């Protein structure tokens, strides 16, 4: 009869398996803390596999979207941080959530795991420093730790990850999984950065999105430090939509062969198995029948919540002025606009205020349809974009360029641009004008014309980040605005271009 393994051997085995597998680590700690088994379902396997790739350095930008109340915070925040400190006690984590209170609760949960008897038995080298033992910020004696706050709040004095030589690549092909993980040094973990009730508030949603660029990314101690966003989808331009519009999906390849930065793992509540049968993630939470009832509810809010939060398909509420299903599209593989000899016009809004998007909208008139093959749409400012603007105008052989110059400081820039273009394309006519009237009023007046006569790229969701961002802003614009709209450059560009065409080619679009 084989003798039972000693307690010391069992602890050694549990330590090894915990370092090797986040799901084992979570199951083990859960069982020790509660006495109950940790039930692993399909979504846990998907999350666990993705987060293991982060530990091994295979992914540095990860998005996981999945329904609420399915255990994502427990696995991807609390246990991910605690297991990360077991891998490397000097790892540094920045954790953000919709509110500071939620972030502190999650930070406390991770700290409680680290301080628990079961964790300490496996990893006695990971000790919380008593003089820094708060929910908001706590450190290990090895120099690692956690800083937690709200996603829209201030983040100061703490960086995630460790400063490393970014030119040094680890040859991981011959290393064990545990050895590969030893280079892990922490991460930024963002969990549900926006509350569902705030998702349709441009002010609150944009505040979080802007914080990502202005503050959160600056908290990386190394460009190799991972950023993880795990959330339920709530809006086309929630944080996931925002980062994908500017940094791209790694599964997408543009026409130059460039891939985006983010690996996206979408986990809807309903899915089809290999046999083609509809299944649900966890019947103890929602059965297939429960979810289908939500999908077919007579309550429109329930249907929207189902698509957004449970199917990761963010649909807007009523009132969109340019819904994507109402727009016209062309296939660039079937229509080569470079060969179009008809009228070409470019509208330029140089972004007079800091943080606004410069909008350069080149259009080609074919019959009475206005094609948009490319855009320049970013917050880099006028000077950085000048060479691109000139090249775009010349490549499109524009007959006319209309440029908005609402402040005197931009007039010299406009005149300089005009001189450089006309030195190579003397027949191009420039119109420098001041925008008058309310933008939203102009968009309201022109939006039906834009929907009927503008034609956009069919592949815009897999197009350049700037074109994708332009389309996301355009298709999310609503008729009723909450205060002053901060994202109206795309619809205003289309409305202004349409206004120009109506003035020059009245016979193509009879008014009335």
Short mmCIF file of C-alpha atoms in Angstrom, two decimals:
data_model
loop_
_atom_site.label_atom_id
_atom_site.label_comp_id
_atom_site.label_asym_id
_atom_site.label_seq_id
_atom_site.Cartn_x
_atom_site.Cartn_y
_atom_site.Cartn_z
CA UNK A 1 0.00 0.00 0.00
CA UNK A 2 1.46 3.35 -1.07
CA UNK A 3 1.80 5.68 1.92
CA UNK A 4 0.00 9.02 1.77
CA UNK A 5 2.28 11.93 0.89
CA UNK A 6 3.45 14.00 3.81
CA UNK A 7 1.98 17.43 4.54
CA UNK A 8 5.25 19.07 3.50
CA UNK A 9 5.12 17.29 0.14
CA UNK A 10 1.48 18.31 -0.40
CA UNK A 11 2.37 21.93 0.30
CA UNK A 12 5.26 21.74 -2.13
CA UNK A 13 3.00 20.27 -4.81
CA UNK A 14 0.30 22.92 -4.18
CA UNK A 15 2.91 25.67 -4.44
CA UNK A 16 4.21 24.31 -7.73
CA UNK A 17 0.74 23.91 -9.23
CA UNK A 18 -0.31 27.37 -8.00
CA UNK A 19 2.66 28.96 -9.75
CA UNK A 20 1.89 26.98 -12.87
CA UNK A 21 -1.86 27.67 -13.10
CA UNK A 22 -3.94 30.70 -12.08
CA UNK A 23 -7.08 28.53 -12.05
CA UNK A 24 -5.47 26.04 -9.66
CA UNK A 25 -4.24 28.90 -7.47
CA UNK A 26 -7.76 30.38 -7.36
CA UNK A 27 -9.44 27.02 -6.73
CA UNK A 28 -6.98 26.16 -3.95
CA UNK A 29 -7.29 29.51 -2.16
CA UNK A 30 -11.09 29.50 -2.52
CA UNK A 31 -11.39 25.98 -1.07
CA UNK A 32 -9.14 26.83 1.86
CA UNK A 33 -10.99 30.07 2.61
CA UNK A 34 -14.58 28.87 2.22
CA UNK A 35 -14.51 25.08 2.40
CA UNK A 36 -16.36 24.98 -0.93
CA UNK A 37 -15.17 23.93 -4.36
CA UNK A 38 -14.50 26.63 -6.92
CA UNK A 39 -16.65 25.67 -9.90
CA UNK A 40 -14.72 26.20 -13.14
CA UNK A 41 -16.85 26.85 -16.21
CA UNK A 42 -16.14 27.81 -19.78
CA UNK A 43 -15.61 31.51 -19.08
CA UNK A 44 -13.17 30.75 -16.27
CA UNK A 45 -11.11 28.59 -18.63
CA UNK A 46 -11.09 31.39 -21.24
CA UNK A 47 -10.09 34.05 -18.71
CA UNK A 48 -7.50 31.84 -17.07
CA UNK A 49 -5.81 30.95 -20.36
CA UNK A 50 -5.66 34.62 -21.41
CA UNK A 51 -4.28 35.82 -18.07
CA UNK A 52 -1.65 33.06 -18.10
CA UNK A 53 -0.40 34.54 -21.39
CA UNK A 54 -0.02 37.88 -19.62
CA UNK A 55 2.09 36.28 -16.88
CA UNK A 56 4.30 34.67 -19.54
CA UNK A 57 4.79 37.96 -21.37
CA UNK A 58 2.99 36.79 -24.52
CA UNK A 59 0.36 39.55 -24.22
CA UNK A 60 0.93 43.08 -22.93
CA UNK A 61 -2.46 44.56 -23.88
CA UNK A 62 -5.48 42.42 -23.01
CA UNK A 63 -9.21 43.15 -23.15
CA UNK A 64 -11.70 40.66 -21.70
CA UNK A 65 -15.39 41.45 -22.07
CA UNK A 66 -17.99 39.30 -20.38
CA UNK A 67 -21.33 39.52 -18.53
CA UNK A 68 -21.63 41.03 -15.05
CA UNK A 69 -21.65 38.85 -11.93
CA UNK A 70 -19.82 35.95 -13.57
CA UNK A 71 -16.75 36.04 -11.34
CA UNK A 72 -14.44 38.15 -13.47
CA UNK A 73 -13.33 40.39 -10.59
CA UNK A 74 -12.58 37.46 -8.31
CA UNK A 75 -10.38 35.74 -10.88
CA UNK A 76 -8.94 38.57 -13.02
CA UNK A 77 -8.36 41.12 -10.25
CA UNK A 78 -8.07 39.69 -6.74
CA UNK A 79 -6.54 36.30 -7.52
CA UNK A 80 -4.58 37.58 -10.53
CA UNK A 81 -2.84 40.13 -8.30
CA UNK A 82 -2.28 37.70 -5.41
CA UNK A 83 -0.89 35.02 -7.75
CA UNK A 84 1.24 37.63 -9.50
CA UNK A 85 2.88 38.51 -6.20
CA UNK A 86 3.53 34.81 -5.60
CA UNK A 87 5.33 34.69 -8.95
CA UNK A 88 7.27 37.85 -8.16
CA UNK A 89 6.92 39.46 -4.70
CA UNK A 90 8.33 42.71 -6.09
CA UNK A 91 5.60 43.04 -8.75
CA UNK A 92 3.69 46.34 -8.74
CA UNK A 93 0.00 46.63 -9.63
CA UNK A 94 -2.18 49.61 -10.34
CA UNK A 95 -5.87 48.72 -10.02
CA UNK A 96 -8.71 50.94 -11.24
CA UNK A 97 -12.46 50.50 -11.12
CA UNK A 98 -15.61 52.57 -11.68
CA UNK A 99 -15.43 54.05 -8.20
CA UNK A 100 -12.73 54.38 -5.62
CA UNK A 101 -14.83 52.35 -3.17
CA UNK A 102 -14.97 49.38 -5.56
CA UNK A 103 -11.26 49.60 -6.29
CA UNK A 104 -10.45 49.64 -2.57
CA UNK A 105 -12.72 46.65 -1.97
CA UNK A 106 -10.89 44.69 -4.66
CA UNK A 107 -7.50 45.76 -3.32
CA UNK A 108 -8.53 44.60 0.14
CA UNK A 109 -9.67 41.27 -1.34
CA UNK A 110 -6.26 40.69 -2.97
CA UNK A 111 -4.47 41.67 0.25
CA UNK A 112 -6.66 39.33 2.31
CA UNK A 113 -5.69 36.43 0.04
CA UNK A 114 -1.99 37.27 0.45
CA UNK A 115 -2.30 37.47 4.23
CA UNK A 116 -4.41 34.29 4.54
CA UNK A 117 -2.91 31.20 6.26
CA UNK A 118 -3.33 29.09 3.10
CA UNK A 119 -1.38 31.60 0.96
CA UNK A 120 1.31 32.13 3.59
CA UNK A 121 1.83 28.38 3.91
CA UNK A 122 2.63 28.21 0.18
CA UNK A 123 4.38 31.56 -0.21
CA UNK A 124 5.86 32.69 3.12
CA UNK A 125 8.28 34.97 1.28
CA UNK A 126 5.41 37.30 0.30
CA UNK A 127 4.84 39.57 3.29
CA UNK A 128 2.75 42.74 3.49
CA UNK A 129 4.63 45.65 5.07
CA UNK A 130 2.68 46.65 8.14
CA UNK A 131 3.56 50.36 7.87
CA UNK A 132 1.93 50.59 4.41
CA UNK A 133 -1.06 48.37 5.10
CA UNK A 134 -4.03 50.34 3.70
CA UNK A 135 -6.67 49.42 1.13
CA UNK A 136 -5.60 52.22 -1.21
CA UNK A 137 -1.89 51.40 -1.18
CA UNK A 138 -0.01 48.49 0.29
CA UNK A 139 3.47 47.12 -0.27
CA UNK A 140 5.30 43.86 0.17
CA UNK A 141 8.61 43.66 1.99
CA UNK A 142 10.17 42.85 -1.41
CA UNK A 143 9.10 46.22 -2.86
CA UNK A 144 6.01 45.10 -4.73
CA UNK A 145 2.50 46.18 -3.98
CA UNK A 146 -0.87 47.54 -5.06
CA UNK A 147 -2.27 51.02 -5.59
CA UNK A 148 -6.05 51.21 -6.05
CA UNK A 149 -8.33 54.11 -6.98
CA UNK A 150 -11.26 55.11 -9.19
CA UNK A 151 -10.77 55.07 -12.96
CA UNK A 152 -11.70 58.76 -13.27
CA UNK A 153 -9.62 59.82 -10.26
CA UNK A 154 -6.06 61.00 -9.80
CA UNK A 155 -3.19 58.52 -10.01
CA UNK A 156 0.01 59.90 -8.55
CA UNK A 157 3.22 58.60 -7.05
CA UNK A 158 2.89 54.97 -8.13
CA UNK A 159 3.93 53.12 -11.26
CA UNK A 160 2.90 49.65 -12.40
CA UNK A 161 5.52 47.07 -13.33
CA UNK A 162 9.24 47.55 -12.95
CA UNK A 163 11.75 49.60 -14.89
CA UNK A 164 13.61 47.20 -17.21
CA UNK A 165 15.80 47.32 -20.29
CA UNK A 166 13.18 47.28 -23.03
CA UNK A 167 15.70 46.14 -25.60
CA UNK A 168 16.29 42.88 -23.77
CA UNK A 169 14.21 39.97 -25.07
CA UNK A 170 13.83 36.81 -23.01
CA UNK A 171 14.38 33.61 -24.99
CA UNK A 172 11.34 31.84 -23.62
CA UNK A 173 11.15 28.94 -26.03
CA UNK A 174 13.28 26.65 -23.86
CA UNK A 175 12.04 27.86 -20.48
CA UNK A 176 9.39 26.15 -18.37
CA UNK A 177 6.06 27.95 -17.87
CA UNK A 178 7.04 28.94 -14.34
CA UNK A 179 10.46 30.18 -15.47
CA UNK A 180 8.81 32.25 -18.21
CA UNK A 181 6.54 33.85 -15.61
CA UNK A 182 9.45 34.91 -13.41
CA UNK A 183 9.91 37.97 -15.62
CA UNK A 184 6.41 39.17 -14.75
CA UNK A 185 6.65 42.42 -12.78
CA UNK A 186 3.08 43.63 -12.35
CA UNK A 187 0.33 45.24 -14.42
CA UNK A 188 -2.35 47.87 -14.68
CA UNK A 189 -5.67 46.11 -14.07
CA UNK A 190 -8.82 48.05 -15.00
CA UNK A 191 -12.08 46.43 -13.95
CA UNK A 192 -15.48 47.85 -15.04
CA UNK A 193 -14.25 51.47 -15.28
CA UNK A 194 -17.75 52.86 -15.95
CA UNK A 195 -21.00 52.13 -14.14
CA UNK A 196 -23.84 50.91 -16.38
CA UNK A 197 -25.95 53.92 -15.33
CA UNK A 198 -23.19 56.28 -16.52
CA UNK A 199 -22.45 54.61 -19.85
CA UNK A 200 -24.70 56.95 -21.86
CA UNK A 201 -23.35 60.06 -20.16
CA UNK A 202 -20.84 61.59 -22.57
CA UNK A 203 -19.37 63.63 -19.73
CA UNK A 204 -18.71 60.71 -17.37
CA UNK A 205 -17.69 58.22 -20.05
CA UNK A 206 -15.33 60.64 -21.79
CA UNK A 207 -13.74 61.60 -18.47
CA UNK A 208 -12.65 57.97 -17.98
CA UNK A 209 -11.49 57.63 -21.60
CA UNK A 210 -9.43 60.81 -21.41
CA UNK A 211 -7.91 59.68 -18.12
CA UNK A 212 -6.60 56.56 -19.84
CA UNK A 213 -4.50 58.62 -22.26
CA UNK A 214 -3.54 61.51 -19.99
CA UNK A 215 -2.77 59.64 -16.78
CA UNK A 216 -3.16 55.88 -16.72
CA UNK A 217 -0.74 55.03 -19.55
CA UNK A 218 1.84 57.31 -17.92
CA UNK A 219 1.86 55.03 -14.88
CA UNK A 220 3.70 52.27 -16.76
CA UNK A 221 7.23 51.77 -15.48
CA UNK A 222 8.07 49.95 -18.71
CA UNK A 223 6.42 49.71 -22.12
CA UNK A 224 6.37 45.93 -21.52
CA UNK A 225 4.18 46.34 -18.44
CA UNK A 226 0.79 44.77 -19.25
CA UNK A 227 -2.50 46.65 -19.25
CA UNK A 228 -5.62 44.55 -18.69
CA UNK A 229 -9.13 45.88 -19.21
CA UNK A 230 -11.89 43.55 -18.07
CA UNK A 231 -15.46 44.76 -18.28
CA UNK A 232 -18.95 44.39 -19.65
CA UNK A 233 -19.55 46.35 -22.85
CA UNK A 234 -21.78 49.35 -22.21
CA UNK A 235 -21.44 51.67 -25.19
CA UNK A 236 -19.72 51.83 -28.58
CA UNK A 237 -17.34 54.42 -27.12
CA UNK A 238 -16.80 52.95 -23.65
CA UNK A 239 -13.17 52.43 -22.66
CA UNK A 240 -12.87 49.30 -24.82
CA UNK A 241 -14.30 51.08 -27.86
CA UNK A 242 -12.05 54.06 -27.15
CA UNK A 243 -8.74 52.19 -26.88
CA UNK A 244 -9.53 50.03 -29.91
CA UNK A 245 -10.31 53.15 -31.94
CA UNK A 246 -6.88 54.61 -31.24
CA UNK A 247 -4.67 51.56 -30.68
CA UNK A 248 -6.40 48.79 -32.61
CA UNK A 249 -7.27 45.11 -32.31
CA UNK A 250 -4.38 42.68 -32.73
CA UNK A 251 -6.65 40.49 -34.89
CA UNK A 252 -7.07 43.33 -37.39
CA UNK A 253 -4.51 44.00 -40.12
CA UNK A 254 -4.55 47.27 -42.04
CA UNK A 255 -3.62 47.64 -45.70
CA UNK A 256 0.04 48.09 -44.72
CA UNK A 257 0.15 44.87 -42.71
CA UNK A 258 0.18 46.61 -39.32
CA UNK A 259 -1.64 44.99 -36.42
CA UNK A 260 -3.28 46.73 -33.50
CA UNK A 261 -1.97 46.51 -29.95
CA UNK A 262 -4.85 44.85 -28.11
CA UNK A 263 -5.75 41.19 -27.80
CA UNK A 264 -9.52 41.06 -27.39
CA UNK A 265 -11.30 38.14 -25.72
CA UNK A 266 -15.07 38.54 -25.94
CA UNK A 267 -17.20 36.13 -23.89
CA UNK A 268 -20.96 36.44 -24.61
CA UNK A 269 -23.48 34.83 -22.28
CA UNK A 270 -24.96 32.77 -25.16
CA UNK A 271 -22.80 30.80 -27.56
CA UNK A 272 -22.99 27.81 -29.90
CA UNK A 273 -21.06 24.68 -29.07
CA UNK A 274 -19.21 22.50 -31.60
CA UNK A 275 -22.41 20.61 -32.35
CA UNK A 276 -24.22 23.85 -33.21
CA UNK A 277 -26.34 23.84 -30.05
CA UNK A 278 -27.00 27.08 -28.19
CA UNK A 279 -25.43 27.07 -24.73
CA UNK A 280 -25.16 29.45 -21.78
CA UNK A 281 -22.06 30.16 -19.71
CA UNK A 282 -23.53 29.22 -16.33
CA UNK A 283 -27.10 27.86 -15.94
CA UNK A 284 -27.01 28.62 -12.22
CA UNK A 285 -26.93 32.29 -13.11
CA UNK A 286 -28.88 32.47 -16.37
CA UNK A 287 -30.36 29.65 -18.41
CA UNK A 288 -30.65 29.81 -22.19
CA UNK A 289 -34.37 30.52 -21.69
CA UNK A 290 -33.61 33.37 -19.27
CA UNK A 291 -31.26 35.01 -21.74
CA UNK A 292 -33.58 34.59 -24.73
CA UNK A 293 -36.36 36.17 -22.69
CA UNK A 294 -34.12 39.20 -22.16
CA UNK A 295 -33.30 39.33 -25.86
CA UNK A 296 -37.00 39.31 -26.82
CA UNK A 297 -38.30 41.44 -23.97
CA UNK A 298 -40.99 44.03 -24.72
CA UNK A 299 -38.93 46.44 -22.62
CA UNK A 300 -36.45 48.17 -24.91
CA UNK A 301 -34.07 48.90 -22.01
CA UNK A 302 -33.87 45.19 -21.21
CA UNK A 303 -33.07 44.37 -24.85
CA UNK A 304 -30.33 47.00 -24.93
CA UNK A 305 -28.85 45.76 -21.64
CA UNK A 306 -28.90 42.19 -22.96
CA UNK A 307 -26.97 43.10 -26.13
CA UNK A 308 -24.50 45.31 -24.31
CA UNK A 309 -23.81 43.61 -21.01
CA UNK A 310 -24.57 39.97 -21.81
CA UNK A 311 -23.66 39.63 -25.49
CA UNK A 312 -20.82 42.20 -25.57
CA UNK A 313 -22.54 43.89 -28.49
CA UNK A 314 -22.80 47.56 -27.44
CA UNK A 315 -25.88 49.08 -29.02
CA UNK A 316 -26.92 52.65 -28.43
CA UNK A 317 -30.27 53.80 -27.22
CA UNK A 318 -32.65 55.64 -29.50
CA UNK A 319 -31.73 59.03 -30.92
CA UNK A 320 -28.65 58.23 -33.01
CA UNK A 321 -28.32 60.62 -35.93
CA UNK A 322 -25.94 58.43 -37.95
CA UNK A 323 -26.63 54.81 -36.98
CA UNK A 324 -24.23 52.52 -38.79
CA UNK A 325 -27.07 50.50 -40.32
CA UNK A 326 -28.40 53.62 -42.06
CA UNK A 327 -25.15 54.63 -43.77
CA UNK A 328 -23.93 53.77 -47.28
CA UNK A 329 -20.76 51.75 -47.83
CA UNK A 330 -18.43 50.80 -50.65
CA UNK A 331 -15.91 47.98 -50.99
CA UNK A 332 -12.41 49.42 -51.68
CA UNK A 333 -11.52 46.16 -53.42
CA UNK A 334 -14.24 46.80 -56.00
CA UNK A 335 -13.96 50.58 -56.38
CA UNK A 336 -10.56 52.21 -56.79
CA UNK A 337 -11.14 55.86 -55.95
CA UNK A 338 -7.61 56.73 -57.04
CA UNK A 339 -8.85 56.31 -60.60
CA UNK A 340 -11.88 58.58 -60.13
CA UNK A 341 -11.48 61.73 -62.23
CA UNK A 342 -14.55 63.56 -60.96
CA UNK A 343 -14.65 66.30 -58.36
CA UNK A 344 -12.45 66.05 -55.25
CA UNK A 345 -12.92 68.24 -52.19
CA UNK A 346 -11.22 68.27 -48.78
CA UNK A 347 -12.60 69.80 -45.61
CA UNK A 348 -10.17 70.67 -42.79
CA UNK A 349 -10.99 71.43 -39.17
CA UNK A 350 -7.56 72.07 -37.59
CA UNK A 351 -8.75 71.52 -33.99
CA UNK A 352 -8.52 74.94 -32.43
CA UNK A 353 -8.76 73.72 -28.85
CA UNK A 354 -6.36 71.41 -27.07
CA UNK A 355 -7.68 67.86 -26.94
CA UNK A 356 -9.97 68.26 -29.95
CA UNK A 357 -9.48 66.04 -32.96
CA UNK A 358 -8.09 67.50 -36.13
CA UNK A 359 -10.49 66.41 -38.85
CA UNK A 360 -9.26 66.27 -42.44
CA UNK A 361 -11.99 64.81 -44.63
CA UNK A 362 -11.09 64.17 -48.28
CA UNK A 363 -14.13 63.35 -50.43
CA UNK A 364 -14.69 62.39 -54.05
CA UNK A 365 -17.90 63.10 -55.90
CA UNK A 366 -19.07 60.24 -58.13
CA UNK A 367 -22.45 60.98 -59.67
CA UNK A 368 -24.29 62.40 -56.70
CA UNK A 369 -22.56 60.19 -54.10
CA UNK A 370 -19.77 61.51 -51.88
CA UNK A 371 -17.11 58.91 -51.14
CA UNK A 372 -14.84 59.00 -48.07
CA UNK A 373 -11.84 56.74 -48.59
CA UNK A 374 -9.48 58.17 -45.97
CA UNK A 375 -9.40 60.62 -43.06
CA UNK A 376 -6.90 62.30 -40.79
CA UNK A 377 -8.46 62.25 -37.35
CA UNK A 378 -6.31 62.59 -34.24
CA UNK A 379 -5.31 64.91 -31.39
CA UNK A 380 -1.68 65.35 -32.47
CA UNK A 381 -2.15 69.00 -33.44
CA UNK A 382 -1.69 70.99 -36.60
CA UNK A 383 2.10 71.05 -36.85
CA UNK A 384 2.54 67.28 -36.56
CA UNK A 385 -0.14 66.67 -39.17
CA UNK A 386 1.00 69.21 -41.78
CA UNK A 387 3.01 66.81 -44.00
CA UNK A 388 0.14 64.28 -44.00
CA UNK A 389 -2.42 66.95 -44.86
CA UNK A 390 -0.34 68.20 -47.80
CA UNK A 391 0.23 64.68 -49.10
CA UNK A 392 -3.45 63.82 -48.80
CA UNK A 393 -4.52 66.91 -50.76
CA UNK A 394 -1.97 66.24 -53.48
CA UNK A 395 -2.72 62.52 -53.71
CA UNK A 396 -6.42 63.25 -54.12
CA UNK A 397 -5.76 66.04 -56.67
CA UNK A 398 -8.26 68.21 -54.82
CA UNK A 399 -9.92 70.94 -56.82
CA UNK A 400 -10.91 72.78 -53.67
CA UNK A 401 -9.94 72.79 -49.98
CA UNK A 402 -12.06 74.45 -47.30
CA UNK A 403 -10.26 75.13 -44.04
CA UNK A 404 -11.82 76.38 -40.84
CA UNK A 405 -9.75 79.10 -39.12
CA UNK A 406 -11.65 80.31 -36.10
CA UNK A 407 -8.68 81.89 -34.34
CA UNK A 408 -6.15 84.36 -35.73
CA UNK A 409 -3.21 82.18 -34.70
CA UNK A 410 -4.29 79.55 -37.23
CA UNK A 411 -4.59 81.91 -40.20
CA UNK A 412 -0.81 82.02 -40.89
CA UNK A 413 -0.72 78.22 -40.77
CA UNK A 414 -3.57 78.04 -43.26
CA UNK A 415 -1.85 80.43 -45.63
CA UNK A 416 1.42 78.53 -45.36
CA UNK A 417 -0.36 75.24 -46.13
CA UNK A 418 -2.03 76.89 -49.10
CA UNK A 419 1.31 78.11 -50.45
CA UNK A 420 2.99 74.70 -50.14
CA UNK A 421 0.11 72.88 -51.84
CA UNK A 422 -0.28 75.38 -54.69
CA UNK A 423 3.45 75.28 -55.42
CA UNK A 424 2.87 71.67 -56.56
CA UNK A 425 -0.81 71.82 -57.47
CA UNK A 426 -1.48 75.37 -58.73
CA UNK A 427 -5.12 74.79 -59.74
CA UNK A 428 -6.21 73.88 -56.19
CA UNK A 429 -8.44 76.57 -54.70
CA UNK A 430 -8.37 77.27 -50.97
CA UNK A 431 -11.22 78.67 -48.92
CA UNK A 432 -10.32 79.94 -45.46
CA UNK A 433 -13.44 80.52 -43.40
CA UNK A 434 -14.65 81.08 -39.89
CA UNK A 435 -17.24 78.67 -38.58
CA UNK A 436 -20.43 80.46 -37.72
CA UNK A 437 -23.43 79.24 -35.83
CA UNK A 438 -23.92 76.24 -33.58
CA UNK A 439 -22.27 72.97 -34.67
CA UNK A 440 -25.13 70.82 -33.47
CA UNK A 441 -27.63 72.95 -35.38
CA UNK A 442 -25.57 72.53 -38.56
CA UNK A 443 -25.34 68.76 -38.03
CA UNK A 444 -29.11 68.58 -37.49
CA UNK A 445 -29.69 70.44 -40.76
CA UNK A 446 -27.34 68.25 -42.80
CA UNK A 447 -27.60 64.80 -41.23
CA UNK A 448 -30.27 63.40 -43.57
CA UNK A 449 -28.19 64.47 -46.59
CA UNK A 450 -25.09 62.83 -45.07
CA UNK A 451 -26.95 59.56 -44.47
CA UNK A 452 -28.33 59.53 -48.01
CA UNK A 453 -25.37 60.70 -50.09
CA UNK A 454 -22.16 59.97 -48.18
CA UNK A 455 -20.49 56.59 -48.82
CA UNK A 456 -17.98 55.17 -46.32
CA UNK A 457 -15.57 52.27 -46.43
CA UNK A 458 -17.26 48.91 -45.90
CA UNK A 459 -14.20 47.67 -44.01
CA UNK A 460 -14.04 50.61 -41.59
CA UNK A 461 -14.02 48.40 -38.47
CA UNK A 462 -10.79 46.78 -39.73
CA UNK A 463 -9.43 49.96 -41.25
CA UNK A 464 -6.84 52.42 -39.92
CA UNK A 465 -7.26 53.46 -36.26
CA UNK A 466 -8.08 57.02 -37.32
CA UNK A 467 -10.79 55.99 -39.81
CA UNK A 468 -12.24 53.62 -37.22
CA UNK A 469 -12.23 56.33 -34.56
CA UNK A 470 -13.88 58.74 -37.01
CA UNK A 471 -16.68 56.24 -37.73
CA UNK A 472 -17.17 55.37 -34.07
CA UNK A 473 -17.58 59.05 -33.20
CA UNK A 474 -19.91 59.60 -36.15
CA UNK A 475 -22.16 56.60 -35.49
CA UNK A 476 -22.42 57.34 -31.74
CA UNK A 477 -23.56 60.96 -32.21
CA UNK A 478 -27.02 61.59 -30.79
CA UNK A 479 -29.76 64.06 -31.57
CA UNK A 480 -30.18 65.08 -27.95
CA UNK A 481 -26.86 66.13 -26.43
CA UNK A 482 -25.97 66.07 -22.74
CA UNK A 483 -24.52 69.54 -22.19
CA UNK A 484 -21.78 70.59 -24.59
CA UNK A 485 -20.75 67.68 -26.80
CA UNK A 486 -17.03 66.97 -26.67
CA UNK A 487 -17.05 64.62 -29.67
CA UNK A 488 -18.66 66.36 -32.62
CA UNK A 489 -15.70 66.77 -34.98
CA UNK A 490 -16.59 63.78 -37.17
CA UNK A 491 -20.29 64.62 -37.69
CA UNK A 492 -19.44 68.30 -38.05
CA UNK A 493 -16.87 67.49 -40.74
CA UNK A 494 -19.46 65.55 -42.72
CA UNK A 495 -22.10 68.25 -42.22
CA UNK A 496 -19.72 71.03 -43.30
CA UNK A 497 -18.60 69.08 -46.38
CA UNK A 498 -22.23 68.40 -47.29
CA UNK A 499 -23.03 72.09 -46.84
CA UNK A 500 -20.25 72.93 -49.29
CA UNK A 501 -21.48 70.44 -51.90
CA UNK A 502 -25.03 71.72 -51.62
CA UNK A 503 -23.78 75.22 -52.30
CA UNK A 504 -21.64 74.32 -55.32
CA UNK A 505 -23.67 71.51 -56.93
CA UNK A 506 -27.27 72.48 -56.17
CA UNK A 507 -28.56 70.65 -59.25
CA UNK A 508 -27.45 67.26 -57.84
CA UNK A 509 -29.51 67.57 -54.70
CA UNK A 510 -32.63 69.70 -55.22
CA UNK A 511 -33.69 71.19 -51.92
CA UNK A 512 -37.35 70.99 -51.00
#
